Short mmCIF file of N, CA and C in Angstrom, two decimals:
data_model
loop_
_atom_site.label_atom_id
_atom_site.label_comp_id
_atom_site.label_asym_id
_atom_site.label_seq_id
_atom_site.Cartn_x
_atom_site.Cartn_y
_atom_site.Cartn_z
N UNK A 1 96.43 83.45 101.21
CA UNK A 1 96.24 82.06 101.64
C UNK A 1 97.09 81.69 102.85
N UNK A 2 98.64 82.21 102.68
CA UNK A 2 99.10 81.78 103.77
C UNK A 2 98.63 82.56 105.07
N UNK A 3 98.47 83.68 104.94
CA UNK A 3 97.60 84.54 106.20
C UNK A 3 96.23 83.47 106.80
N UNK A 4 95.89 83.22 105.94
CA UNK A 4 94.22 82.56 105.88
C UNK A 4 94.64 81.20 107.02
N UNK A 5 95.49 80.33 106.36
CA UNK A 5 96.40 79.20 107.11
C UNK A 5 96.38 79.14 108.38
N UNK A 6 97.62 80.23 108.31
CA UNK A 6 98.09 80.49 109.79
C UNK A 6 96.61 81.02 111.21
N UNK A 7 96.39 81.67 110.56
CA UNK A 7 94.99 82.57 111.50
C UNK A 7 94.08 80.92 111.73
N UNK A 8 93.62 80.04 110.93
CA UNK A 8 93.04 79.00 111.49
C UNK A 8 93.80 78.62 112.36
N UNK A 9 94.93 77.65 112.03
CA UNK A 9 96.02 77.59 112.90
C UNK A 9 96.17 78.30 114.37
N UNK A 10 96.05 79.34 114.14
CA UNK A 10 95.93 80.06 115.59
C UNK A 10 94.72 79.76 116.58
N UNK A 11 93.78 79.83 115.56
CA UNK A 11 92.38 79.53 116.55
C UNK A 11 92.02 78.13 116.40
N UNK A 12 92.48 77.18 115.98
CA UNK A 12 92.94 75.72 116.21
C UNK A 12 93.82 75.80 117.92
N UNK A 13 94.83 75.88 118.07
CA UNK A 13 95.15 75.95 119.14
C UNK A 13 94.65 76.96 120.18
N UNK A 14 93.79 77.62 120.19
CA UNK A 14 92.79 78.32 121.57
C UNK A 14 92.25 77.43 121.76
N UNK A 15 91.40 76.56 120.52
CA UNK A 15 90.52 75.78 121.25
C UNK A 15 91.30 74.68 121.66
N UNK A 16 92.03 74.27 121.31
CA UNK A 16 92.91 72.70 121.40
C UNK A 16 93.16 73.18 123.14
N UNK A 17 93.70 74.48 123.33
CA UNK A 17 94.12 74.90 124.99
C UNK A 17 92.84 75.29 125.74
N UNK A 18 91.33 75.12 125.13
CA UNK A 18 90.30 75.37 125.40
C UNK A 18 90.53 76.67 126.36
N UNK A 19 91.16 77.65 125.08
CA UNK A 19 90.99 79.03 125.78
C UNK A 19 90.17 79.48 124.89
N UNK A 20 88.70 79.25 125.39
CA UNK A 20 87.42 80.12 124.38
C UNK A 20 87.30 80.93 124.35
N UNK A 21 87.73 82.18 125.46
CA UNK A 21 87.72 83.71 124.93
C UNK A 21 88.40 84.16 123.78
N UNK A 22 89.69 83.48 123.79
CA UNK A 22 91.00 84.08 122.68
C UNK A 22 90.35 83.54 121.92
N UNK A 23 89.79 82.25 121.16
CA UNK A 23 89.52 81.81 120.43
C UNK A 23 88.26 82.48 119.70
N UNK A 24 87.03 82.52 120.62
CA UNK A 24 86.19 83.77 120.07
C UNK A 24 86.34 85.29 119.78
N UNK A 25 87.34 85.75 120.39
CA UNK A 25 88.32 87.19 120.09
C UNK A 25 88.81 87.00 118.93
N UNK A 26 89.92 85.95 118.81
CA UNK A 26 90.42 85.94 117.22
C UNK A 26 89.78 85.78 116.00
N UNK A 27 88.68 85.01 116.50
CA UNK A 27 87.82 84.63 115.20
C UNK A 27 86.47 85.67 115.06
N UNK A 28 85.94 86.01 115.49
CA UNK A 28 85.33 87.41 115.63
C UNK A 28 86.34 88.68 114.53
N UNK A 29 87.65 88.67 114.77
CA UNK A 29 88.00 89.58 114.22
C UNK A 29 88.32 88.94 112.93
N UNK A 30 88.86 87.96 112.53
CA UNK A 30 89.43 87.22 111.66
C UNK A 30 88.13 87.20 110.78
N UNK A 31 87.19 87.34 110.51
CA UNK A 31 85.96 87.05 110.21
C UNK A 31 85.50 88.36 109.54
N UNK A 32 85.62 89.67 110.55
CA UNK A 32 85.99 91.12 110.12
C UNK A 32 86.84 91.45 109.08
N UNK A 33 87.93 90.87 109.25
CA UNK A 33 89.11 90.99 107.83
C UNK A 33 89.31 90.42 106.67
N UNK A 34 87.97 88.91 106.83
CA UNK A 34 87.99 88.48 105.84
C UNK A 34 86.77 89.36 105.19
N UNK A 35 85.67 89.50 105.38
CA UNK A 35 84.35 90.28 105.05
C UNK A 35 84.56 91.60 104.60
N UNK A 36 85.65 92.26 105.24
CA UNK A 36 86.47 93.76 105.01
C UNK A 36 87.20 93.19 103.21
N UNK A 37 88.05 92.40 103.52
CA UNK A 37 88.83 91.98 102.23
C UNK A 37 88.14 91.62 100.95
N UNK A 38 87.17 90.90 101.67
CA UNK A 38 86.06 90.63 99.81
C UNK A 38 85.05 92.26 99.50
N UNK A 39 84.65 92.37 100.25
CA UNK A 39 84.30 93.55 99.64
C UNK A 39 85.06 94.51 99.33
N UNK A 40 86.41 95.18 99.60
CA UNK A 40 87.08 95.90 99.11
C UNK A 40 87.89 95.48 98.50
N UNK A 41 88.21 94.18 97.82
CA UNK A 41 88.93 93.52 96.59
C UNK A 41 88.00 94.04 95.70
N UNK A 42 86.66 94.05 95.67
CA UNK A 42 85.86 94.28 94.70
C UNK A 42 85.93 95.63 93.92
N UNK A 43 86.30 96.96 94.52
CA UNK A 43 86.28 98.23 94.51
C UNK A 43 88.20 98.51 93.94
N UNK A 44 87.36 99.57 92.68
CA UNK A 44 89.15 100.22 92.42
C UNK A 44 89.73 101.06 93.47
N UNK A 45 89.03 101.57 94.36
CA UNK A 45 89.22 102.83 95.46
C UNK A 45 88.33 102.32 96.47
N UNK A 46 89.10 102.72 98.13
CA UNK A 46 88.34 103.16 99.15
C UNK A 46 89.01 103.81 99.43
N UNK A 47 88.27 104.80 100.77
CA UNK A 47 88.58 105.62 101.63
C UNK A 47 89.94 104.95 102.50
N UNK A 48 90.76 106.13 102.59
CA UNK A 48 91.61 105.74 103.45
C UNK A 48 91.64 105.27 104.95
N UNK A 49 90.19 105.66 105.57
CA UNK A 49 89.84 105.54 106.83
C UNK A 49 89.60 103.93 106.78
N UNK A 50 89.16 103.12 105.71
CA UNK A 50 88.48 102.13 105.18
C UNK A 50 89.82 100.98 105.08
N UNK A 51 90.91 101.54 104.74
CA UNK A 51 91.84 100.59 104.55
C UNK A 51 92.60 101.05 105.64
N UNK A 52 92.71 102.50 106.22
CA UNK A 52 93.14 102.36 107.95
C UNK A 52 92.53 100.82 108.87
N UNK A 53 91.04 101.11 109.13
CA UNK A 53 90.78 100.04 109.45
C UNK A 53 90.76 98.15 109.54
N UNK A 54 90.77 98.09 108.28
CA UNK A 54 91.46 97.13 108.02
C UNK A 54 92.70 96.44 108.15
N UNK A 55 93.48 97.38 107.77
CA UNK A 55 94.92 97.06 108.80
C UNK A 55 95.55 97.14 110.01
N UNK A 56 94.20 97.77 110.39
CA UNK A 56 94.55 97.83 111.95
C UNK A 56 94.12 96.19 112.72
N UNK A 57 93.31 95.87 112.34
CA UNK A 57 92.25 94.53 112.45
C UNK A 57 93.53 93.61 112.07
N UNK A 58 93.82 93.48 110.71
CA UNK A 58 94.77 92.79 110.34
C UNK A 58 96.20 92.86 111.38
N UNK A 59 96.41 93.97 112.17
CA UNK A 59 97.94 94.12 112.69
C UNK A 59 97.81 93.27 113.92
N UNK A 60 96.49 93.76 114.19
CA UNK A 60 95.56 93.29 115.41
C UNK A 60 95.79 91.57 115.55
N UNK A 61 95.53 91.20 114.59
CA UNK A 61 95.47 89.91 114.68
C UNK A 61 96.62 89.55 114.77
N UNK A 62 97.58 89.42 113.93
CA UNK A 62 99.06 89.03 114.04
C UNK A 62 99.63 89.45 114.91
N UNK A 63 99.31 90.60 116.02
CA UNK A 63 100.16 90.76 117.47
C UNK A 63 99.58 89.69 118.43
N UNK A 64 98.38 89.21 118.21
CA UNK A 64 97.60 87.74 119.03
C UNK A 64 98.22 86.55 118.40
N UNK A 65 98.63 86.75 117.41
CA UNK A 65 99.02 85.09 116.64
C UNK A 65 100.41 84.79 117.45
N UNK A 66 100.95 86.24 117.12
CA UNK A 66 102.19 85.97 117.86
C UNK A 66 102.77 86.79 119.25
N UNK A 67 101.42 86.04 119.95
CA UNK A 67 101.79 86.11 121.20
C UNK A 67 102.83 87.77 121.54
N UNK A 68 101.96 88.93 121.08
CA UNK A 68 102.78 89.67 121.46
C UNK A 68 104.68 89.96 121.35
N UNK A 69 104.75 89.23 120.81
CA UNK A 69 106.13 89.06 120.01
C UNK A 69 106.51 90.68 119.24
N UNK A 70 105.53 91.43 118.77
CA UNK A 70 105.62 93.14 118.86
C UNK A 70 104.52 93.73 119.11
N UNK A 71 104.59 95.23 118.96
CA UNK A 71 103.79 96.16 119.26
C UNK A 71 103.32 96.67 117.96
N UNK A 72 102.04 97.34 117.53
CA UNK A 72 101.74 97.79 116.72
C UNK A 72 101.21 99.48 116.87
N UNK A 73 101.39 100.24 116.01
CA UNK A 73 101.32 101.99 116.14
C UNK A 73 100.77 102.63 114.77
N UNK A 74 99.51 102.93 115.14
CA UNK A 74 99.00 103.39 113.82
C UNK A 74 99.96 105.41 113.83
N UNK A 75 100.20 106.04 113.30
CA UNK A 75 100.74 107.05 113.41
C UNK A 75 99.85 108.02 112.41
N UNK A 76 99.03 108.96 112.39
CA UNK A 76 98.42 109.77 111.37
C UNK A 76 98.79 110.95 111.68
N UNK A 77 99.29 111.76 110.47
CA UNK A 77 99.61 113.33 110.44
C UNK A 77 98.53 114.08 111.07
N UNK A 78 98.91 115.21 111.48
CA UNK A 78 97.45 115.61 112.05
C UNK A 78 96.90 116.45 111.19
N UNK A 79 95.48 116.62 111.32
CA UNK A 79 94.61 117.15 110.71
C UNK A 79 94.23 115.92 109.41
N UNK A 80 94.52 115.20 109.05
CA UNK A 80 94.64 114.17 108.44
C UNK A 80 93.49 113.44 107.60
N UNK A 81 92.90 113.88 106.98
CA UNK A 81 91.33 113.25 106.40
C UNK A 81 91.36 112.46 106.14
N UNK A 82 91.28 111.07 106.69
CA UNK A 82 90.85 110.07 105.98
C UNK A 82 89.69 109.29 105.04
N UNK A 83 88.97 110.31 105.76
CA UNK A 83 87.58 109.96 105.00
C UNK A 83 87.47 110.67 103.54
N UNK A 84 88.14 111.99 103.51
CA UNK A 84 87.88 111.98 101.76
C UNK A 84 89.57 111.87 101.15
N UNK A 85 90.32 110.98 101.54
CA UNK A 85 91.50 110.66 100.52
C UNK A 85 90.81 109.31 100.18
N UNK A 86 90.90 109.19 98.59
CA UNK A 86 90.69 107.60 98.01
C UNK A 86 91.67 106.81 97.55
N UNK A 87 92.14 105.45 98.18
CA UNK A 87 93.24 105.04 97.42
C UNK A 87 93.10 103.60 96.98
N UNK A 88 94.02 103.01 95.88
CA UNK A 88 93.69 101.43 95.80
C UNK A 88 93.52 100.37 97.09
N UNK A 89 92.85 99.78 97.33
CA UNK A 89 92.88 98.50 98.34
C UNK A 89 93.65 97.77 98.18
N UNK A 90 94.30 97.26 99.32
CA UNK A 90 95.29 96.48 99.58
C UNK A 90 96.65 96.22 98.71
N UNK A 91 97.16 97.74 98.73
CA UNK A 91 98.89 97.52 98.66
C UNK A 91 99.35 97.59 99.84
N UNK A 92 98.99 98.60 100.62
CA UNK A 92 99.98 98.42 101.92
C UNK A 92 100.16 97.25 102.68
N UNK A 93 98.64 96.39 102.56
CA UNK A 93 98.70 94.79 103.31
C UNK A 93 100.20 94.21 103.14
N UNK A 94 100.54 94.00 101.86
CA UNK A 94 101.93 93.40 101.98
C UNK A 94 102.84 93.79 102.04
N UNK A 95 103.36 94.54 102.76
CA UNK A 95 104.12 95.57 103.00
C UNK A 95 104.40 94.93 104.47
N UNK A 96 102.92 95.23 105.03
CA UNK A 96 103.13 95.13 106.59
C UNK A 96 103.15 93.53 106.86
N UNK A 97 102.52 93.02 106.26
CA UNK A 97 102.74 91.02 106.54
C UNK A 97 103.99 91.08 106.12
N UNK A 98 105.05 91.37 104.59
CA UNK A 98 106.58 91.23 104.58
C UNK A 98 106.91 91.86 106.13
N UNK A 99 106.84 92.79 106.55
CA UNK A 99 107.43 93.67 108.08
C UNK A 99 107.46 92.41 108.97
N UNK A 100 106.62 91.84 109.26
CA UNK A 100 106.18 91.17 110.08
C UNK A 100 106.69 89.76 109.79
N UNK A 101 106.43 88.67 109.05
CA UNK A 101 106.59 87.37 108.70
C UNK A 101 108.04 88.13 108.83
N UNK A 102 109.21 88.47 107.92
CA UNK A 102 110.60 88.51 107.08
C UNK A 102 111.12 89.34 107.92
N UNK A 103 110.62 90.44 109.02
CA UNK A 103 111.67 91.20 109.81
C UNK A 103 111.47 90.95 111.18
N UNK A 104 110.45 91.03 111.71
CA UNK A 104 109.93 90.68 113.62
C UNK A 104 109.81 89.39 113.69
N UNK A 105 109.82 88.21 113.21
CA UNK A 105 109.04 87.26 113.43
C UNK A 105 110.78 86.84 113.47
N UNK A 106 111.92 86.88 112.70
CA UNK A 106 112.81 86.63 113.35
C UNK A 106 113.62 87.23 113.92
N UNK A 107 113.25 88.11 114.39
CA UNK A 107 114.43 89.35 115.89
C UNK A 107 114.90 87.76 116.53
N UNK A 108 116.15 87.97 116.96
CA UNK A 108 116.16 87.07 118.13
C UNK A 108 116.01 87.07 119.68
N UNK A 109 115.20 88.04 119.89
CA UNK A 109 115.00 88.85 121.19
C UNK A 109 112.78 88.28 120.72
N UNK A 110 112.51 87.65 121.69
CA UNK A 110 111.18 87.25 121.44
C UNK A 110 110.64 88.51 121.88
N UNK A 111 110.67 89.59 122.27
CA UNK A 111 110.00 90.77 122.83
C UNK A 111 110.58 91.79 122.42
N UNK A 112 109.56 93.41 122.04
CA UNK A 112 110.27 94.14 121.88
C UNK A 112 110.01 94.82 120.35
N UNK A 113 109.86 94.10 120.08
CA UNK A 113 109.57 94.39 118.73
C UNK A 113 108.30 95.36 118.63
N UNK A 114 108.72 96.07 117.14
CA UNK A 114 108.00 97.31 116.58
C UNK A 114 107.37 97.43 115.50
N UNK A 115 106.12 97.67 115.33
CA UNK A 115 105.63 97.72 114.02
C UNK A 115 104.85 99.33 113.46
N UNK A 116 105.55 100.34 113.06
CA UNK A 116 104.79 101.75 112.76
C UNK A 116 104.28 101.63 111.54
N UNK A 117 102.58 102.08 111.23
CA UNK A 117 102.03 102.41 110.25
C UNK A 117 101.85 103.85 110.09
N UNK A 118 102.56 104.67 109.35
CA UNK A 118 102.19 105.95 109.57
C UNK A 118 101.69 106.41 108.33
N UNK A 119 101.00 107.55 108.19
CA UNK A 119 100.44 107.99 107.09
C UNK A 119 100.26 109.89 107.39
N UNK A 120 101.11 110.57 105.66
CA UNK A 120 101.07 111.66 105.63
C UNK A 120 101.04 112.48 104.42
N UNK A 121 100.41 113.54 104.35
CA UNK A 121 100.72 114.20 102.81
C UNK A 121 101.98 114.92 102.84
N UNK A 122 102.55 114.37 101.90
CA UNK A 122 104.29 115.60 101.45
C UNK A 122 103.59 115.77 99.54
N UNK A 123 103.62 117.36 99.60
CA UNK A 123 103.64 117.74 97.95
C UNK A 123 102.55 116.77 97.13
N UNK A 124 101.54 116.98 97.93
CA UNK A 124 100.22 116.45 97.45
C UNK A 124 100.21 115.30 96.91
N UNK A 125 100.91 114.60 97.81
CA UNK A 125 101.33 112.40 97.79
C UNK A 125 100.49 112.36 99.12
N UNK A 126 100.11 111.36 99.10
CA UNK A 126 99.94 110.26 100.39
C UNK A 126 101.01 109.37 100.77
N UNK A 127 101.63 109.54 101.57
CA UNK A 127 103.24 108.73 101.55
C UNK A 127 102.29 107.76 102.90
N UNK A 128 102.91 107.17 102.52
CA UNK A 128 102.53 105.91 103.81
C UNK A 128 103.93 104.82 104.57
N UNK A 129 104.21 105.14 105.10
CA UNK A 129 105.40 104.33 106.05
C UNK A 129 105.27 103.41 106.83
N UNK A 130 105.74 101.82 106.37
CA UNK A 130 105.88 100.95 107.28
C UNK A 130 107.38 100.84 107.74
N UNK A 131 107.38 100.44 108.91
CA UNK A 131 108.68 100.62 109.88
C UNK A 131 108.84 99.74 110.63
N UNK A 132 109.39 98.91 110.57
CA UNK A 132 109.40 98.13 111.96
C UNK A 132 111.08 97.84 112.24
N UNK A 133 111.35 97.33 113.31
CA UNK A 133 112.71 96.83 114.10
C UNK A 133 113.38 95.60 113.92
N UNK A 134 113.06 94.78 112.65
CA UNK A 134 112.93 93.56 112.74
C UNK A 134 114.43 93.13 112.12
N UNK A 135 114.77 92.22 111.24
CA UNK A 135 116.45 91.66 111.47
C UNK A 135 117.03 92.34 110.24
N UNK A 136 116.21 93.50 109.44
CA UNK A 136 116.55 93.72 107.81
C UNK A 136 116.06 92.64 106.70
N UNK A 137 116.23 93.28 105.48
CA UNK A 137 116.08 92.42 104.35
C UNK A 137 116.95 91.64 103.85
N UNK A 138 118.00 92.24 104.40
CA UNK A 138 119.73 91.16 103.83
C UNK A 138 119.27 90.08 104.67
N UNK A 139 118.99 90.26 105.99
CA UNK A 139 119.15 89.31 106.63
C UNK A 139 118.17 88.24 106.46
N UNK A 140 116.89 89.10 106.41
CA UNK A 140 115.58 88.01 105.90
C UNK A 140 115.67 87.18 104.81
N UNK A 141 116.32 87.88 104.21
CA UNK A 141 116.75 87.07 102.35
C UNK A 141 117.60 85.72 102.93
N UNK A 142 118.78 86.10 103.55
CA UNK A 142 119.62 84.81 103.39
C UNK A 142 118.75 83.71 104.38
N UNK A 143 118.16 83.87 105.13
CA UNK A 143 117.38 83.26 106.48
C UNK A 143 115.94 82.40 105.36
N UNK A 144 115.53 83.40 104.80
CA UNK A 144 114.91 82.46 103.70
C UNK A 144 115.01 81.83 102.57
N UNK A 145 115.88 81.95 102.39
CA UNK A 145 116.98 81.45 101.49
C UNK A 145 116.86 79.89 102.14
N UNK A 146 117.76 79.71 103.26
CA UNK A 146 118.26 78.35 103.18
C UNK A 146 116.75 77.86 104.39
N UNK A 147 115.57 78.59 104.55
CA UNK A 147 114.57 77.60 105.30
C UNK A 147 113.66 77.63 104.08
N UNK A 148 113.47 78.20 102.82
CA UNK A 148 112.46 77.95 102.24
C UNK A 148 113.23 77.67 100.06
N UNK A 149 114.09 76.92 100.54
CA UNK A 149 114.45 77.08 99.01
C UNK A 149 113.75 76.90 97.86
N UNK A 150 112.50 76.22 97.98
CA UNK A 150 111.60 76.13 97.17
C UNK A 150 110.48 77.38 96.47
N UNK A 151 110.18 77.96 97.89
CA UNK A 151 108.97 79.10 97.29
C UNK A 151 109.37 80.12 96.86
N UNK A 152 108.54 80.85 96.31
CA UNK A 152 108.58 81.85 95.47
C UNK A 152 107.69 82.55 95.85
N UNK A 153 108.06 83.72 96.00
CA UNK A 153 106.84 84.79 96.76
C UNK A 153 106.40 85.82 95.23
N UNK A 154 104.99 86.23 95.19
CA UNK A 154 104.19 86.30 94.31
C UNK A 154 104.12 87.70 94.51
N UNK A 155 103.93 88.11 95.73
CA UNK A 155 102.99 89.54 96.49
C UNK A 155 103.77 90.92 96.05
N UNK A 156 105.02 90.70 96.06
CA UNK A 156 106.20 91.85 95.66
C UNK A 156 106.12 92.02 94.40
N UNK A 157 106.00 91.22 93.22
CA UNK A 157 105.44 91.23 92.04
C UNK A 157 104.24 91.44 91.60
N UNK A 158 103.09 91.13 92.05
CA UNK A 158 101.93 91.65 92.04
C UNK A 158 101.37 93.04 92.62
N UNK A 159 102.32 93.69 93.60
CA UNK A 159 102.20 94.77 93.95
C UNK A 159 102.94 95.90 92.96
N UNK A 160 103.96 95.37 92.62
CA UNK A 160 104.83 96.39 91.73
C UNK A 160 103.71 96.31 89.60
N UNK A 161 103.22 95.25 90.13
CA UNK A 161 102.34 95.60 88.55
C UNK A 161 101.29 96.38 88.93
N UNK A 162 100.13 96.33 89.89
CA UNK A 162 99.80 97.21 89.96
C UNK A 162 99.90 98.72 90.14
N UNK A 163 100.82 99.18 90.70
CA UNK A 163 100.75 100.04 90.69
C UNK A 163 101.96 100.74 89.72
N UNK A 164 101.88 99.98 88.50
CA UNK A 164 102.39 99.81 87.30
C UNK A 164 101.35 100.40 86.57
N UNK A 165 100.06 99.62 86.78
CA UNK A 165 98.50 99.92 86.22
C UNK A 165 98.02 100.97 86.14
N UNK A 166 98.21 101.34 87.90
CA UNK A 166 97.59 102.38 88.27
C UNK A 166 98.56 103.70 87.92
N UNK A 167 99.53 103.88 87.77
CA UNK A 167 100.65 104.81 86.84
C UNK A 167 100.02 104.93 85.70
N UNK A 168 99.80 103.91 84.77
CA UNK A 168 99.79 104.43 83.44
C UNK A 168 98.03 104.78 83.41
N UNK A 169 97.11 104.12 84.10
CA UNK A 169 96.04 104.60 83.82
C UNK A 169 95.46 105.96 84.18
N UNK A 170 96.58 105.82 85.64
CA UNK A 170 96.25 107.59 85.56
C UNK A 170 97.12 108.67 85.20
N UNK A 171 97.97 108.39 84.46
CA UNK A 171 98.97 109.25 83.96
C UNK A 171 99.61 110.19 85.05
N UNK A 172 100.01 109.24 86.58
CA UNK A 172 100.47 110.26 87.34
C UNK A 172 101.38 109.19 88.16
N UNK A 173 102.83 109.28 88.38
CA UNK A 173 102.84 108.57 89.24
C UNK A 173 102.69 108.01 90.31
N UNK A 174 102.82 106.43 90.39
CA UNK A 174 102.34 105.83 91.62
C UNK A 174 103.89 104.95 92.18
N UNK A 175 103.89 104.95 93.25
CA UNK A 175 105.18 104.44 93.79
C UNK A 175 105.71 103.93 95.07
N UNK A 176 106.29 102.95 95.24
CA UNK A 176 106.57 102.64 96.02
C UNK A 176 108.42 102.11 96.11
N UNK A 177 108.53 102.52 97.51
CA UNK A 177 110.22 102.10 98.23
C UNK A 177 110.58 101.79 98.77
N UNK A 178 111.59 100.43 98.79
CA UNK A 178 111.59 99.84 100.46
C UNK A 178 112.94 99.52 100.35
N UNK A 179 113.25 100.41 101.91
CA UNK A 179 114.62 100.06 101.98
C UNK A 179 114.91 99.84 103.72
N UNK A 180 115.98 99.74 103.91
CA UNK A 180 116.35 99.16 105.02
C UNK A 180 117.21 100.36 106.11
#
């Protein structure tokens, strides 16, 4: 929802600056990620090429929202199949919106900033790495701390049950680590 928000928001002001290209650019794609997102909410598995795409669209957009404020880098191991690895839809999404909203969005350097999506097999895992340059989590914590004392973020909890789910249903582990 708050993604959903902001992205109007964005193409609210193209047109408000009656810049109709950006405005039909953003929403053209924004439109892609929403149509991408309902149909693969629907599905226990897609292709990894399938949720490559999608986040690329998605990274896509938030380097236009914010004015280039970072760079984005898809990184794939080589030889790399995406088309026959299958994995759940949309865990990595919040991963890379936390990267982004909680680490780049406050660098205090408006430029410069980094965002790596990389993806590789180690010992027959799919490890997937988000990376970016942004101020840390200590720092994001206390910074949201005293601008948002009210909310409560949902996504870090809903990600860690699923793939809570997806552990016990497939009797193999599933996992994730984020550190600084």
């Amino acid at each position: 929802p708050q993604f959903m928000f902001n992205s109007l928001n964005s193409i609210s002001n193209y047109v408000a600056e009656n810049d109709q290209k950006s405005a039909n650019k953003y929403l053209s794609r924004f439109s892609k990620l929403m149509r991408q997102t309902l149909n693969y909410s629907l599905k226990d598995y897609i292709v990894l090429e399938d949720e490559i795409e999608i986040l690329s669209v998605y990274m896509d957009l938030e380097v236009l929202r914010f004015a280039n404020l970072f760079d984005s880098k898809l990184d794939l191991q080589e030889g790399l199949d995406t088309s026959s690895i299958s994995i759940p839809p949309m865990l990595i999404q919040p991963q890379v919106e936390n990267a982004i909203r909680h680490g780049l969005c406050h660098r205090p350097q408006k430029t410069g900033g980094k965002l790596t999506l990389s993806f590789k097999i180690e010992n027959d895992y799919l490890i997937c790495q988000v990376s970016d340059n942004g101020i840390g989590r200590e720092k994001a914590a206390a910074y949201n701390l005293k601008q948002r004392k009210d909310h409560e973020s949902l996504s870090g909890d809903n990600v860690k049950r699923r793939i809570d789910i997806l552990s016990s249903l497939h009797e193999r582990p599933f996992s994730m680590k984020i550190e600084d």
